[in-house]
XYZ file of C-alpha atoms in Angstrom:
454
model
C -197.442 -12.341 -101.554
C -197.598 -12.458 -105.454
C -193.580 -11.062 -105.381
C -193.090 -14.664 -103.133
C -195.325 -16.904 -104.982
C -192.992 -15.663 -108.589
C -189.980 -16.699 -106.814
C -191.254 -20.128 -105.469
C -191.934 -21.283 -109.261
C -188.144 -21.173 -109.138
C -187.298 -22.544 -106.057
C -184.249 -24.202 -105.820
C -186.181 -27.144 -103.393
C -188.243 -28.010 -106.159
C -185.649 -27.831 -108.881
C -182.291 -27.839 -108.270
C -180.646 -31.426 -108.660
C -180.792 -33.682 -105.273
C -177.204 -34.659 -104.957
C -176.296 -30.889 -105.250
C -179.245 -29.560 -103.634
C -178.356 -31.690 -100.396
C -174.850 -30.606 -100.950
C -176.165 -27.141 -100.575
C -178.432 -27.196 -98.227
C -176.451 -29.502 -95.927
C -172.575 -28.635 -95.846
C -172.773 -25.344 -94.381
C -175.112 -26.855 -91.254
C -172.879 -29.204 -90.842
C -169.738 -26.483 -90.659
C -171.710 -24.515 -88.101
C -172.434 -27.909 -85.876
C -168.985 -28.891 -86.297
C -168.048 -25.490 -85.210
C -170.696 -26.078 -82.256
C -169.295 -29.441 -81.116
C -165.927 -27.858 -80.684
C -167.022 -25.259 -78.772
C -168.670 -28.096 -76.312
C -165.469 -29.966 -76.316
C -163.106 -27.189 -76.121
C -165.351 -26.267 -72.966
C -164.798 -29.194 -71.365
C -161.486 -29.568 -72.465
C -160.798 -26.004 -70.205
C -163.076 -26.609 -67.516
C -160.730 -30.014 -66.715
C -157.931 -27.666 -66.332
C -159.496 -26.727 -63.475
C -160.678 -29.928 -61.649
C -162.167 -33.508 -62.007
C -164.863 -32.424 -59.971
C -165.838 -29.035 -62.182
C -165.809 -31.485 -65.445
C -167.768 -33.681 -63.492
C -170.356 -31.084 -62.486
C -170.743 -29.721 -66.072
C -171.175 -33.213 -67.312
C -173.852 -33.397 -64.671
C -175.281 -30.019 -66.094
C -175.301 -31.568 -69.625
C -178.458 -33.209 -69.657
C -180.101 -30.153 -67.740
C -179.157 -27.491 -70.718
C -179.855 -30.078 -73.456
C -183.885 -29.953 -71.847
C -183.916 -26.186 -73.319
C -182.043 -27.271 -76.085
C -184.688 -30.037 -77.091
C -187.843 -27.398 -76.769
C -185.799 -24.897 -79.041
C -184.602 -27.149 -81.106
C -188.543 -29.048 -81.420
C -189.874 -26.168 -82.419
C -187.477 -24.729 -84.855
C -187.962 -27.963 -86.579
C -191.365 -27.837 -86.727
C -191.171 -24.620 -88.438
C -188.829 -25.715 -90.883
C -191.135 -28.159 -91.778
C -194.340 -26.463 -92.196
C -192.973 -22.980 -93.529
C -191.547 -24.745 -96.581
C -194.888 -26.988 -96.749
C -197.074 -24.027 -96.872
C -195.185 -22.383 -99.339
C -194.966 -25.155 -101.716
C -198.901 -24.938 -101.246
C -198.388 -21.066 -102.438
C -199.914 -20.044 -98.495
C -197.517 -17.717 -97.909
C -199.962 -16.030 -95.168
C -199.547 -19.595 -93.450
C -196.049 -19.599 -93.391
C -195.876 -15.931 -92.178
C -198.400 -17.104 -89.290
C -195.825 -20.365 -88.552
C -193.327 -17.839 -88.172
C -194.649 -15.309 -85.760
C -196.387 -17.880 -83.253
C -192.803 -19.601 -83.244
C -191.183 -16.393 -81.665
C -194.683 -16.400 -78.830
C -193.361 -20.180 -78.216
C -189.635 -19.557 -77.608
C -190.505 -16.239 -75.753
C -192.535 -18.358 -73.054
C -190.515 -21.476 -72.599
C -187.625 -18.919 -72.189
C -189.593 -17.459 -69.066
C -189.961 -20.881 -68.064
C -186.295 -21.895 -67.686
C -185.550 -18.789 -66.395
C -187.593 -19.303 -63.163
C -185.907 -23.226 -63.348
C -182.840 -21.661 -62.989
C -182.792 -19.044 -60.270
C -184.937 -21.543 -58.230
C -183.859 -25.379 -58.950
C -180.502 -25.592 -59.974
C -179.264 -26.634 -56.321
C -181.748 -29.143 -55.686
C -181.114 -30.683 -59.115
C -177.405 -31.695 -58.055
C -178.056 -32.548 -54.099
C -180.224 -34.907 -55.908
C -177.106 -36.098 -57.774
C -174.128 -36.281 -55.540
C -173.220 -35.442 -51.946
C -169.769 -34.158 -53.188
C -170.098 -30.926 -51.970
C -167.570 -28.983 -54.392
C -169.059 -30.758 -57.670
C -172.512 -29.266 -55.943
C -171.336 -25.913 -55.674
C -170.189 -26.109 -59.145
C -172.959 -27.345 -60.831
C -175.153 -25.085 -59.096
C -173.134 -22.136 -60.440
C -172.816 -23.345 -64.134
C -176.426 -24.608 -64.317
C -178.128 -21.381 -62.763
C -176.008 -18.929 -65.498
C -176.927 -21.654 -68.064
C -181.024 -21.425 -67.576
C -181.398 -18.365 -66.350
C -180.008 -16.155 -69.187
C -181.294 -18.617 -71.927
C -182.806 -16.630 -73.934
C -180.083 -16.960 -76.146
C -180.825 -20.693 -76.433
C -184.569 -20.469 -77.836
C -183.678 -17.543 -80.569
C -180.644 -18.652 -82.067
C -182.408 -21.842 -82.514
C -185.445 -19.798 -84.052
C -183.596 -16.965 -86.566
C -181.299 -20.064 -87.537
C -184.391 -22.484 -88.720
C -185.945 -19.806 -90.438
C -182.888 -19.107 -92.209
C -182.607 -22.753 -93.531
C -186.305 -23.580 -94.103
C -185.925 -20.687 -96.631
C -183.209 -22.104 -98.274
C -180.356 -19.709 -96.947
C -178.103 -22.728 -94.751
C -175.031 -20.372 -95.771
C -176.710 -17.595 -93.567
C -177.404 -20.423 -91.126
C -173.712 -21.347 -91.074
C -172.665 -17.661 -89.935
C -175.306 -17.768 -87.694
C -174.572 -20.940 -85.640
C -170.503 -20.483 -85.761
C -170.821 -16.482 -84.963
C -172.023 -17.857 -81.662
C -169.949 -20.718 -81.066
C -166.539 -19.111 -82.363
C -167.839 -16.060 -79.799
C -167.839 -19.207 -76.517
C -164.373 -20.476 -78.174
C -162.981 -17.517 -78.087
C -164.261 -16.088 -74.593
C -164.740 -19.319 -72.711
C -160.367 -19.270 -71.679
C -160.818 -15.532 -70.933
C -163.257 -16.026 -68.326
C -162.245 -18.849 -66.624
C -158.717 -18.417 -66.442
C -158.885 -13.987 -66.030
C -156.693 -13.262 -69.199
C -155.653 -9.761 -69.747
C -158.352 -7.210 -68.484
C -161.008 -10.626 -67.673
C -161.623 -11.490 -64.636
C -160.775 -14.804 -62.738
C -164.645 -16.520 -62.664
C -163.770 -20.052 -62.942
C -166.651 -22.190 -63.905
C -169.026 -19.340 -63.674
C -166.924 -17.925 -66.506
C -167.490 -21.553 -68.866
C -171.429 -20.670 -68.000
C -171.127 -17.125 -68.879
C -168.885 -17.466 -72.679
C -171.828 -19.901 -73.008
C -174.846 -17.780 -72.883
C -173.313 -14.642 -73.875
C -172.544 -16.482 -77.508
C -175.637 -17.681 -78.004
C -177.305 -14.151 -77.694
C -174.617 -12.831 -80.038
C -175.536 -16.150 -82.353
C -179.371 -15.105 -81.584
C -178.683 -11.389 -82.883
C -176.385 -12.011 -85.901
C -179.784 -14.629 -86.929
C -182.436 -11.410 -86.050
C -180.412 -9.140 -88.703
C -179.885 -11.842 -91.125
C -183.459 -12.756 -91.713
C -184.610 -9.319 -91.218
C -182.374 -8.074 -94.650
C -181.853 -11.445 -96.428
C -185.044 -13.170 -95.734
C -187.431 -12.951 -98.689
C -190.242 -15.036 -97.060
C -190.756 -13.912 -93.507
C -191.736 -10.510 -93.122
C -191.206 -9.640 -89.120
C -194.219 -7.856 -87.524
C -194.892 -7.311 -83.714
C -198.535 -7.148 -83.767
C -198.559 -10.590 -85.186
C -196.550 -11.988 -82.270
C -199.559 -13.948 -80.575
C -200.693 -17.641 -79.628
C -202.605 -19.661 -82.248
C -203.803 -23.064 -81.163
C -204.072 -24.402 -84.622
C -200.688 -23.469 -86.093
C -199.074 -24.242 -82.376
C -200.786 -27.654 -82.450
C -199.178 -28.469 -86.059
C -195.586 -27.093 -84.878
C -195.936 -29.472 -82.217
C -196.865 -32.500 -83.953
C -193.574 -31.941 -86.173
C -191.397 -30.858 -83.325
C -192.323 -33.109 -80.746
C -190.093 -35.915 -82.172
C -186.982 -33.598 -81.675
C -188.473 -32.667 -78.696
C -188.595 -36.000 -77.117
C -185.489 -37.164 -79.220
C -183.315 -34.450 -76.859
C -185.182 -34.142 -74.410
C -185.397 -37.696 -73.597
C -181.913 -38.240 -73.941
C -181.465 -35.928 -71.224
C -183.648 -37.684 -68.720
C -182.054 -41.175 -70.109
C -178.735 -39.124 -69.233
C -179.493 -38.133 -66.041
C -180.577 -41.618 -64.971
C -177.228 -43.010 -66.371
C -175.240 -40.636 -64.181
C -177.389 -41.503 -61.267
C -176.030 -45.434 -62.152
C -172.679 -45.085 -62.928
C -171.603 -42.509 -60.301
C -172.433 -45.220 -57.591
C -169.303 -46.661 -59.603
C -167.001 -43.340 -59.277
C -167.091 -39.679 -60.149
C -164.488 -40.758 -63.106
C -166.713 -43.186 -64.698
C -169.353 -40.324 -64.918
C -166.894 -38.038 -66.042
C -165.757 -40.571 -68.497
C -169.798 -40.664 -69.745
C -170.025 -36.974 -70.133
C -167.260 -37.402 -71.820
C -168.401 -39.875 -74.523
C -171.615 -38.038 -74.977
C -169.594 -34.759 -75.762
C -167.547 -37.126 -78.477
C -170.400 -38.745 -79.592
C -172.553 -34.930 -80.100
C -169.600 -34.311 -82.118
C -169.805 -37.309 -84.611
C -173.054 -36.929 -84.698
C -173.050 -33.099 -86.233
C -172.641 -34.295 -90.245
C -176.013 -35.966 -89.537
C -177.627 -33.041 -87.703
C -176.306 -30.822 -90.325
C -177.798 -33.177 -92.636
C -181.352 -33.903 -91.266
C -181.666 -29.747 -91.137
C -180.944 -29.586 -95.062
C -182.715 -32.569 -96.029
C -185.755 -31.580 -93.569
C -186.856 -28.192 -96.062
C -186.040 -30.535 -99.400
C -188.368 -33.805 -97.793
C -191.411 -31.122 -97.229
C -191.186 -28.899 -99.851
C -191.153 -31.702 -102.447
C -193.621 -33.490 -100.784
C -195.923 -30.905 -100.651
C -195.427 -30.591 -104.655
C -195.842 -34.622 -104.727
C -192.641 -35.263 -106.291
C -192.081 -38.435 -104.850
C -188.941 -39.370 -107.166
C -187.038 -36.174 -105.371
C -188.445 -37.509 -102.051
C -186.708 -40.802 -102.077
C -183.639 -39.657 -103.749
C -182.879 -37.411 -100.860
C -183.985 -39.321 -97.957
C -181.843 -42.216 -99.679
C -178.700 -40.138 -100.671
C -178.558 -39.196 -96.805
C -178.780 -42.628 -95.614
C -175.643 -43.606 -97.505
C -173.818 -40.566 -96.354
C -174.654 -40.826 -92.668
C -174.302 -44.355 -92.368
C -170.774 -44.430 -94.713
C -169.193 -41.473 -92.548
C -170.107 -43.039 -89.172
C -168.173 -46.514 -89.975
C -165.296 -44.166 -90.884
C -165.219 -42.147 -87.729
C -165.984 -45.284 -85.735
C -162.679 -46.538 -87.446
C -160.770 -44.016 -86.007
C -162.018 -43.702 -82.313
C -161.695 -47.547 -82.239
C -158.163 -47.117 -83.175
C -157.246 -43.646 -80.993
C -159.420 -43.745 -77.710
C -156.695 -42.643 -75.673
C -155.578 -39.508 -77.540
C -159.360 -38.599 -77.468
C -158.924 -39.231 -73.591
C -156.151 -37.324 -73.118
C -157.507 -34.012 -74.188
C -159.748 -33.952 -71.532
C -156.479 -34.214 -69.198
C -157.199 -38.009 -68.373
C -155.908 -39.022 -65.465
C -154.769 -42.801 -65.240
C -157.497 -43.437 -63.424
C -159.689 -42.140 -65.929
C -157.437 -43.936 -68.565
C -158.053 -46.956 -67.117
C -162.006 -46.732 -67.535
C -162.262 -44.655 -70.355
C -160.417 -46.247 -73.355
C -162.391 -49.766 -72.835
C -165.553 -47.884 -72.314
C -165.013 -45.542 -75.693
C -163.872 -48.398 -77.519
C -166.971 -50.387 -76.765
C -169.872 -47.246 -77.092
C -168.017 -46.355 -80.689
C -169.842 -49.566 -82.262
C -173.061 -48.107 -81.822
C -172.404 -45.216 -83.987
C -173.427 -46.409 -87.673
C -176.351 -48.115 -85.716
C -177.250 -44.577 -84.629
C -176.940 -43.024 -87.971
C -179.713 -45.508 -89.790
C -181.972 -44.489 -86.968
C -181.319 -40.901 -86.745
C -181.536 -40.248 -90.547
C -185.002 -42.489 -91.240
C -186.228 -40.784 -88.181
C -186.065 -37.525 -89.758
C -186.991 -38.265 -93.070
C -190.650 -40.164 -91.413
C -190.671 -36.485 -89.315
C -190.857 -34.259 -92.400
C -192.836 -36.367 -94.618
C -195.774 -36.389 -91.608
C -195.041 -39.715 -90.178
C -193.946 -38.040 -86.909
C -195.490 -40.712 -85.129
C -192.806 -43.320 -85.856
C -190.360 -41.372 -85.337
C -191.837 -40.495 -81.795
C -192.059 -44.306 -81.267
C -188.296 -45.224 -82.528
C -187.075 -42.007 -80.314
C -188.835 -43.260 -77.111
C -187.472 -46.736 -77.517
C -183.888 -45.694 -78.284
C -183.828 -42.585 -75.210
C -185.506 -44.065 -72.805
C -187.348 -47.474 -72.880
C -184.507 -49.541 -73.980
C -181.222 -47.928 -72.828
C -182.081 -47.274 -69.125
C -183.221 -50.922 -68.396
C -180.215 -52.038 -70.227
C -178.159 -50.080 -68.015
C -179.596 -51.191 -64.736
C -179.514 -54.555 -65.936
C -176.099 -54.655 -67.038
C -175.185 -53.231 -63.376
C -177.270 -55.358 -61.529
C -176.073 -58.683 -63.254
C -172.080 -58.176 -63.496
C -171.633 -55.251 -60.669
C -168.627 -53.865 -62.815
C -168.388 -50.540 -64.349
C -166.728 -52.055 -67.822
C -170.215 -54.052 -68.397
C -172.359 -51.247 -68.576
C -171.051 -49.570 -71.566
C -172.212 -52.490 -73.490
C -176.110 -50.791 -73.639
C -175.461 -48.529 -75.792
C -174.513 -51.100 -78.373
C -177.283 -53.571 -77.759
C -179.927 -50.198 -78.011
C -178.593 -48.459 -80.910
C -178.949 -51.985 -83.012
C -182.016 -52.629 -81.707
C -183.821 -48.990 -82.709
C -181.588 -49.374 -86.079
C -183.741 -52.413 -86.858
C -186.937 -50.878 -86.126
C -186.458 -47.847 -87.363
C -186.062 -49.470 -90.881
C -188.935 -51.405 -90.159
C -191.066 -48.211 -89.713
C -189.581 -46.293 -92.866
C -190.280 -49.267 -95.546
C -193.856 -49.310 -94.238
C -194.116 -45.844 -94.543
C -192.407 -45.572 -97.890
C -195.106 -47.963 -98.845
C -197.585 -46.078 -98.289
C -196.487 -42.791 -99.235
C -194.913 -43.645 -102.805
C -198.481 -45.748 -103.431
C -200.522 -42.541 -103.180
């Protein structure tokens, strides 16, 4: 403990300059999510080689694997909040503690999803659709996608602990190890190239969870040599209400952030598909594109999150709102760029998805209209995160329930039930975007008010 209390003096959280520190922390998350959102694309992009219908059933099975996703990714955010937070209070015994009841977490909600899968993943999509092939796709994809994901919950977990310990380089390998592993596997089981075998969409499911074990591993033996503040023990694995209670409190945000935006999602499919299968497929579409604009910010928010606590912890407010500030510009500067250039090229974006003209027809309105809420999105997703690791979580539970699920469903069903047209309805995600933007910024100057007063 003394050895990690003589290198803290020296952290680079508390020291290093913001601009560069961000740049740090920051660039290689956002490699490895870039890295991830092509992998989700380049999924899609073969599973359309096989059908409409299979692209329609993984869209469909979106929302269900992003549910794992948003417990995984909760509490590996809670832990690279408080881990960083206790050692900038020199309890390294706290942050050990953090650590260990994080791997109890993941190891039961893994269990959990497990038994989803073998025993729910058919009733999810008769719920869905009565198209009986996009059925006995889904079915396929989503049982191979919850029941083996244990991968899910610990590449989330090694990777957090990696970055809320300052190593986002480590992080990086992490992250792409498993998504270069999908990329690379994902045509030779679907299609059966060389000694594969033919599985179709079952092979999409399998690249998918067989990645993020080999992500999950590469993080294990990365923290285990290069990990100076986590020492591994399995006696310690257990369940403490306390530190589980505080993970929470951080994570839950995230939680509900994803999670909700699965439900919302789900709803949204259950609207449009009364439209067509192609609209839907159209939607999953968007929200792969969209995942992938979004990555800069998610690698951001994961570098910024360890900087925010750490230097809050130390009360040095000046290095507080330099970050949180510095990533506002970014976020919001880089989204009115890429929203440039998806307003200006929605059909080659379309087209690598093999569009049909069908889908042509619907899609390039419908991506032209969605793109305006992306710098909307950015203001809300960056303050959101910065209230979340300076212990404001509560506003940012607030904002993320408006903008997942309050606001946007509604909108939606409104939008369908006044003009009965498919082209109308893409118009919510617009009008909800703006409106969490605005209170979102509402919620962060009150906060900052308060904080930077103390």
């Amino acid at each position: 403990d003394l050895d990690i209390m003589q290198r803290m003096e020296n952290n680079k959280l508390g020291t290093w300059p913001v601009r560069k520190l961000l740049v740090n922390m920051s660039l290689p998350m956002m490699i490895s999510f870039f890295i991830q959102a092509l992998y989700n694309i380049v999924d899609s992009m073969f599973v359309a080689q096989i059908s409409e219908n299979a692209l329609t059933a993984v869209s469909l099975a979106f929302p269900m694997q992003q549910v794992a996703n948003a417990i995984a990714v909760g509490i590996g955010i809670g832990m690279s909040a408080l881990i960083p937070r206790f050692m900038g209070e020199n309890d390294a015994k706290k942050a050990n503690q953090v650590a260990h009841v994080g791997i109890f977490l993941n190891a039961s909600f893994a269990v959990l999803f497990i038994l989803l899968g073998l025993f729910c993943s058919h009733s999810i999509y008769v719920i869905q659709t009565n198209v009986k092939e996009i059925v006995d796709y889904g079915t396929i994809y989503l049982r191979i996608s919850w029941g083996v994901c244990i991968g899910v919950f610990f590449d989330q977990y090694f990777e957090k602990m990696l970055v809320c310990s300052g190593n986002s380089l480590l992080a990086m390998g992490t992250q792409a190890s498993g998504a270069i592993f999908n990329i690379i596997f994902d045509p030779l089981l679907i299609f059966g190239i060389g000694p594969f075998p033919k599985m179709g969409i079952a092979g999409a499911a399998l690249a998918t969870v067989m990645g993020q074990i080999f992500a999950a591993c590469i993080g294990f033996l990365l923290n285990m040599t290069k990990n100076p503040w986590i020492h591994f023990h399995l006696k310690e694995i257990c369940f403490r209400k306390d530190i589980a209670k505080q993970i929470f409190s951080v994570g839950i945000p995230s939680m509900v952030t994803i999670g909700l935006s699965s439900a919302t999602s789900f709803c949204v499919n259950m609207i449009i598909i009364g439209y067509s299968t192609t609209a839907t497929a159209v939607y999953g579409i968007w929200l792969k594109l969209q995942n992938f604009c979004f990555m800069p910010i998610f690698g951001l928010n994961n570098g910024m999150v360890p900087i925010l606590s750490y230097n809050f912890a130390q009360k040095k407010w000046k290095r507080v709102k330099d970050t949180a500030n510095l990533a506002f510009c970014f976020s919001v500067g880089l989204m009115i760029v890429v929203g440039i250039f998806l307003e200006l090229y929605p059909n080659f974006f379309l087209q690598m998805f093999n569009a049909s003209d069908k889908m042509l027809a619907i899609g390039i309105p419908a991506l032209r209209i969605c793109v305006v809420s992306l710098p909307f999105a950015a203001i809300s997703l960056i303050r959101t995160t910065s209230m979340q690791a300076l212990t404001y979580a509560r506003y940012t539970l607030i904002v993320n329930i408006l903008r997942q699920f309050v606001i946007i469903i509604p909108t939606f069903y409104i939008l369908s039930l006044v003009f009965g047209q498919v082209g109308y309805l893409w118009f919510a995600l617009p009008i909800t975007e703006i409106t969490c933007a605005i209170i979102s910024t509402f919620f962060y100057h009150r906060m900052s008010k308060e904080i930077y007063a103390i």
